[in-house]
PDB file of C-alpha atoms in Angstrom:
ATOM      1  CA  MET I   1      -7.924 -10.257  -9.307  1.00 94.00           C
ATOM      2  CA  GLU I   2      -9.280 -11.526  -6.210  1.00 97.00           C
ATOM      3  CA  ARG I   3      -7.549 -13.824  -3.782  1.00 96.00           C
ATOM      4  CA  GLU I   4      -8.202 -15.255  -0.594  1.00 96.00           C
ATOM      5  CA  THR I   5      -5.330 -15.838   1.984  1.00 96.00           C
ATOM      6  CA  PHE I   6      -5.642 -17.668   5.261  1.00 96.00           C
ATOM      7  CA  SER I   7      -2.355 -16.370   7.078  1.00 96.00           C
ATOM      8  CA  PRO I   8      -0.132 -13.174   7.353  1.00 96.00           C
ATOM      9  CA  GLU I   9       2.331 -15.265   5.510  1.00 97.00           C
ATOM     10  CA  GLU I  10       0.060 -15.691   2.682  1.00 97.00           C
ATOM     11  CA  THR I  11      -0.699 -11.987   2.682  1.00 97.00           C
ATOM     12  CA  PHE I  12       2.970 -11.154   2.615  1.00 97.00           C
ATOM     13  CA  ALA I  13       3.411 -13.601  -0.347  1.00 98.00           C
ATOM     14  CA  LEU I  14       0.689 -11.830  -2.484  1.00 97.00           C
ATOM     15  CA  GLY I  15       2.382  -8.421  -1.707  1.00 97.00           C
ATOM     16  CA  ARG I  16       5.615  -9.904  -2.824  1.00 97.00           C
ATOM     17  CA  GLU I  17       4.034 -11.377  -5.774  1.00 97.00           C
ATOM     18  CA  LEU I  18       2.873  -7.779  -6.796  1.00 97.00           C
ATOM     19  CA  GLY I  19       6.159  -6.105  -5.782  1.00 97.00           C
ATOM     20  CA  GLU I  20       8.082  -8.283  -8.192  1.00 97.00           C
ATOM     21  CA  GLU I  21       5.800  -7.207 -11.010  1.00 97.00           C
ATOM     22  CA  ALA I  22       5.731  -3.630 -10.198  1.00 97.00           C
ATOM     23  CA  GLN I  23       6.766  -0.922 -12.896  1.00 96.00           C
ATOM     24  CA  PRO I  24       8.243   2.391 -12.476  1.00 96.00           C
ATOM     25  CA  GLY I  25       5.667   4.978 -11.986  1.00 95.00           C
ATOM     26  CA  GLU I  26       2.765   2.459 -10.726  1.00 97.00           C
ATOM     27  CA  ILE I  27       0.612   3.745  -7.996  1.00 97.00           C
ATOM     28  CA  PHE I  28      -1.067   1.115  -5.661  1.00 98.00           C
ATOM     29  CA  CYS I  29      -3.816   2.344  -3.550  1.00 97.00           C
ATOM     30  CA  LEU I  30      -4.312   0.414  -0.386  1.00 95.00           C
ATOM     31  CA  ASP I  31      -7.480   0.229   1.587  1.00 93.00           C
ATOM     32  CA  GLY I  32      -8.747  -1.662   4.448  1.00 91.00           C
ATOM     33  CA  ASP I  33     -10.022  -1.382   7.868  1.00 90.00           C
ATOM     34  CA  LEU I  34      -7.509  -1.361  10.748  1.00 87.00           C
ATOM     35  CA  GLY I  35      -5.703  -4.412  11.590  1.00 85.00           C
ATOM     36  CA  THR I  36      -6.549  -6.132   8.027  1.00 90.00           C
ATOM     37  CA  GLY I  37      -2.944  -6.736   7.073  1.00 89.00           C
ATOM     38  CA  LYS I  38      -2.170  -3.746   5.065  1.00 91.00           C
ATOM     39  CA  THR I  39       1.410  -3.247   6.626  1.00 90.00           C
ATOM     40  CA  VAL I  40       2.054  -7.130   6.240  1.00 94.00           C
ATOM     41  CA  PHE I  41       1.085  -7.108   2.518  1.00 96.00           C
ATOM     42  CA  THR I  42       3.339  -3.582   2.370  1.00 95.00           C
ATOM     43  CA  GLN I  43       6.302  -5.621   3.496  1.00 96.00           C
ATOM     44  CA  GLY I  44       5.823  -8.453   1.330  1.00 97.00           C
ATOM     45  CA  PHE I  45       5.729  -5.889  -1.524  1.00 97.00           C
ATOM     46  CA  ALA I  46       8.946  -4.139  -0.481  1.00 97.00           C
ATOM     47  CA  ALA I  47      10.302  -7.692  -0.363  1.00 97.00           C
ATOM     48  CA  GLY I  48       9.180  -8.191  -3.851  1.00 98.00           C
ATOM     49  CA  LEU I  49      11.177  -4.977  -4.771  1.00 98.00           C
ATOM     50  CA  GLY I  50      14.402  -6.447  -3.200  1.00 97.00           C
ATOM     51  CA  ILE I  51      14.058  -4.197  -0.089  1.00 97.00           C
ATOM     52  CA  ALA I  52      15.409  -5.670   2.888  1.00 93.00           C
ATOM     53  CA  GLU I  53      15.414  -3.205   5.458  1.00 93.00           C
ATOM     54  CA  PRO I  54      12.457  -3.112   7.919  1.00 91.00           C
ATOM     55  CA  VAL I  55       9.136  -1.723   6.492  1.00 92.00           C
ATOM     56  CA  ASN I  56       6.696   0.011   8.887  1.00 85.00           C
ATOM     57  CA  SER I  57       3.568   2.064   8.346  1.00 80.00           C
ATOM     58  CA  PRO I  58       4.974   5.607   8.277  1.00 78.00           C
ATOM     59  CA  THR I  59       1.604   6.890  10.247  1.00 71.00           C
ATOM     60  CA  PHE I  60       3.331   9.963  12.003  1.00 75.00           C
ATOM     61  CA  THR I  61       5.692  10.808   8.997  1.00 82.00           C
ATOM     62  CA  ILE I  62       3.046  10.446   6.155  1.00 90.00           C
ATOM     63  CA  VAL I  63       5.782   8.818   3.603  1.00 93.00           C
ATOM     64  CA  GLN I  64       8.892   6.736   4.086  1.00 94.00           C
ATOM     65  CA  VAL I  65      11.409   6.367   0.980  1.00 95.00           C
ATOM     66  CA  TYR I  66      13.139   2.980   0.435  1.00 96.00           C
ATOM     67  CA  GLU I  67      15.828   3.242  -2.267  1.00 94.00           C
ATOM     68  CA  GLU I  68      17.740   0.034  -1.835  1.00 92.00           C
ATOM     69  CA  GLY I  69      15.438  -2.279  -4.135  1.00 93.00           C
ATOM     70  CA  ARG I  70      15.161  -2.576  -7.815  1.00 96.00           C
ATOM     71  CA  LEU I  71      12.915   0.478  -7.919  1.00 97.00           C
ATOM     72  CA  PRO I  72      12.159   3.078  -5.196  1.00 97.00           C
ATOM     73  CA  LEU I  73       9.371   2.474  -2.973  1.00 98.00           C
ATOM     74  CA  TYR I  74       7.524   5.520  -1.587  1.00 97.00           C
ATOM     75  CA  HIS I  75       5.138   4.247   1.143  1.00 96.00           C
ATOM     76  CA  PHE I  76       2.497   6.436   2.237  1.00 94.00           C
ATOM     77  CA  ASP I  77       0.317   6.200   5.137  1.00 92.00           C
ATOM     78  CA  VAL I  78      -2.210   9.005   5.006  1.00 93.00           C
ATOM     79  CA  TYR I  79      -4.605   8.148   7.892  1.00 90.00           C
ATOM     80  CA  ARG I  80      -3.698  11.299   9.687  1.00 88.00           C
ATOM     81  CA  ILE I  81      -4.078  13.627   6.684  1.00 88.00           C
ATOM     82  CA  GLY I  82      -6.924  15.991   7.495  1.00 84.00           C
ATOM     83  CA  GLU I  83      -7.412  17.596   4.209  1.00 86.00           C
ATOM     84  CA  PRO I  84      -5.824  16.553   0.728  1.00 84.00           C
ATOM     85  CA  GLU I  85      -4.076  19.704   0.566  1.00 86.00           C
ATOM     86  CA  GLU I  86      -1.678  18.773   3.273  1.00 89.00           C
ATOM     87  CA  MET I  87      -0.290  16.245   0.775  1.00 93.00           C
ATOM     88  CA  ASP I  88       1.233  19.462  -1.273  1.00 92.00           C
ATOM     89  CA  GLU I  89       3.581  20.299   2.032  1.00 90.00           C
ATOM     90  CA  ILE I  90       5.046  16.890   1.558  1.00 89.00           C
ATOM     91  CA  GLY I  91       5.653  17.316  -2.135  1.00 93.00           C
ATOM     92  CA  TYR I  92       3.441  14.326  -3.070  1.00 94.00           C
ATOM     93  CA  GLU I  93       3.749  14.943  -7.086  1.00 94.00           C
ATOM     94  CA  GLU I  94       7.350  14.406  -7.055  1.00 94.00           C
ATOM     95  CA  TYR I  95       6.661  10.835  -5.559  1.00 95.00           C
ATOM     96  CA  PHE I  96       3.321  10.185  -7.489  1.00 95.00           C
ATOM     97  CA  PHE I  97       5.144  11.080 -10.950  1.00 93.00           C
ATOM     98  CA  GLY I  98       8.742  10.046  -9.985  1.00 90.00           C
ATOM     99  CA  ARG I  99      10.785   6.880 -11.209  1.00 92.00           C
ATOM    100  CA  GLY I 100       9.669   4.510  -8.316  1.00 96.00           C
ATOM    101  CA  VAL I 101       6.424   2.974  -7.280  1.00 98.00           C
ATOM    102  CA  CYS I 102       3.884   4.464  -4.723  1.00 97.00           C
ATOM    103  CA  LEU I 103       2.078   2.487  -1.981  1.00 96.00           C
ATOM    104  CA  ILE I 104      -0.594   4.496  -0.261  1.00 95.00           C
ATOM    105  CA  GLU I 105      -2.321   3.143   2.618  1.00 93.00           C
ATOM    106  CA  TRP I 106      -5.785   4.705   3.402  1.00 91.00           C
ATOM    107  CA  ALA I 107      -5.719   6.236  -0.353  1.00 92.00           C
ATOM    108  CA  SER I 108      -9.437   6.820  -0.345  1.00 90.00           C
ATOM    109  CA  LEU I 109      -8.936   9.816   2.187  1.00 91.00           C
ATOM    110  CA  ILE I 110      -7.092  11.558  -0.767  1.00 93.00           C
ATOM    111  CA  GLY I 111      -9.024  10.186  -3.687  1.00 92.00           C
ATOM    112  CA  GLU I 112      -9.158  13.451  -5.724  1.00 93.00           C
ATOM    113  CA  LEU I 113      -5.287  13.412  -5.804  1.00 95.00           C
ATOM    114  CA  ILE I 114      -4.889  10.005  -7.092  1.00 95.00           C
ATOM    115  CA  PRO I 115      -4.102   9.838 -10.741  1.00 94.00           C
ATOM    116  CA  GLU I 116      -6.163   8.076 -12.968  1.00 92.00           C
ATOM    117  CA  GLY I 117      -4.929   4.512 -13.848  1.00 93.00           C
ATOM    118  CA  ALA I 118      -3.947   3.914 -10.220  1.00 97.00           C
ATOM    119  CA  ARG I 119      -4.288   0.280  -9.329  1.00 97.00           C
ATOM    120  CA  ARG I 120      -6.648  -0.365  -6.237  1.00 96.00           C
ATOM    121  CA  VAL I 121      -5.897  -2.879  -3.538  1.00 97.00           C
ATOM    122  CA  ARG I 122      -8.772  -3.531  -0.936  1.00 97.00           C
ATOM    123  CA  ILE I 123      -8.208  -5.934   1.977  1.00 96.00           C
ATOM    124  CA  GLU I 124     -11.377  -7.326   4.196  1.00 96.00           C
ATOM    125  CA  LYS I 125     -11.516  -9.510   7.108  1.00 94.00           C
ATOM    126  CA  ASP I 126     -14.336 -12.117   7.414  1.00 93.00           C
ATOM    127  CA  THR I 127     -13.989 -13.451  10.865  1.00 89.00           C
ATOM    128  CA  GLU I 128     -16.510 -16.150   9.986  1.00 93.00           C
ATOM    129  CA  LYS I 129     -13.952 -17.812   7.651  1.00 93.00           C
ATOM    130  CA  GLY I 130     -11.165 -17.545  10.426  1.00 90.00           C
ATOM    131  CA  PHE I 131      -9.155 -14.730  12.195  1.00 92.00           C
ATOM    132  CA  ASP I 132      -6.487 -14.624   9.474  1.00 94.00           C
ATOM    133  CA  TYR I 133      -8.648 -15.193   6.482  1.00 95.00           C
ATOM    134  CA  ARG I 134      -8.453 -12.035   4.084  1.00 96.00           C
ATOM    135  CA  ARG I 135     -10.029 -11.247   0.897  1.00 97.00           C
ATOM    136  CA  ILE I 136      -7.802  -9.074  -1.058  1.00 97.00           C
ATOM    137  CA  THR I 137      -9.125  -7.610  -4.323  1.00 97.00           C
ATOM    138  CA  VAL I 138      -6.561  -5.918  -6.695  1.00 96.00           C
ATOM    139  CA  GLN I 139      -7.910  -3.821  -9.678  1.00 92.00           C
TER     140      GLN I 139
END
């Protein structure tokens, strides 16, 4: 699926749509340059799971757990991971193979750890189409 959004609200809405459809054990790998809207998308995804608390990128904590929705959300930001082996220290397998849904920002940095069948979400900007334009590809 490829979708174009023209505002943060539309990016949020697409995230919400995918969050509403998410199933236990799914992993969403979220990639895009800085400032493309990964956090806005994630906030929408969390809203789709029924999570009302504020959702921010866990850049320094690596993973943030939200358990108040219909499924737990394990939100990773692996931008600061130096080596994929560092994921062992936080017990990533417990989350990847748990009962919730994983959303991993900068997932390409730990590509060798991502299980087969994970869904890929790529967010791209094109300033020629507008400051808030995003092309979001979900595979």
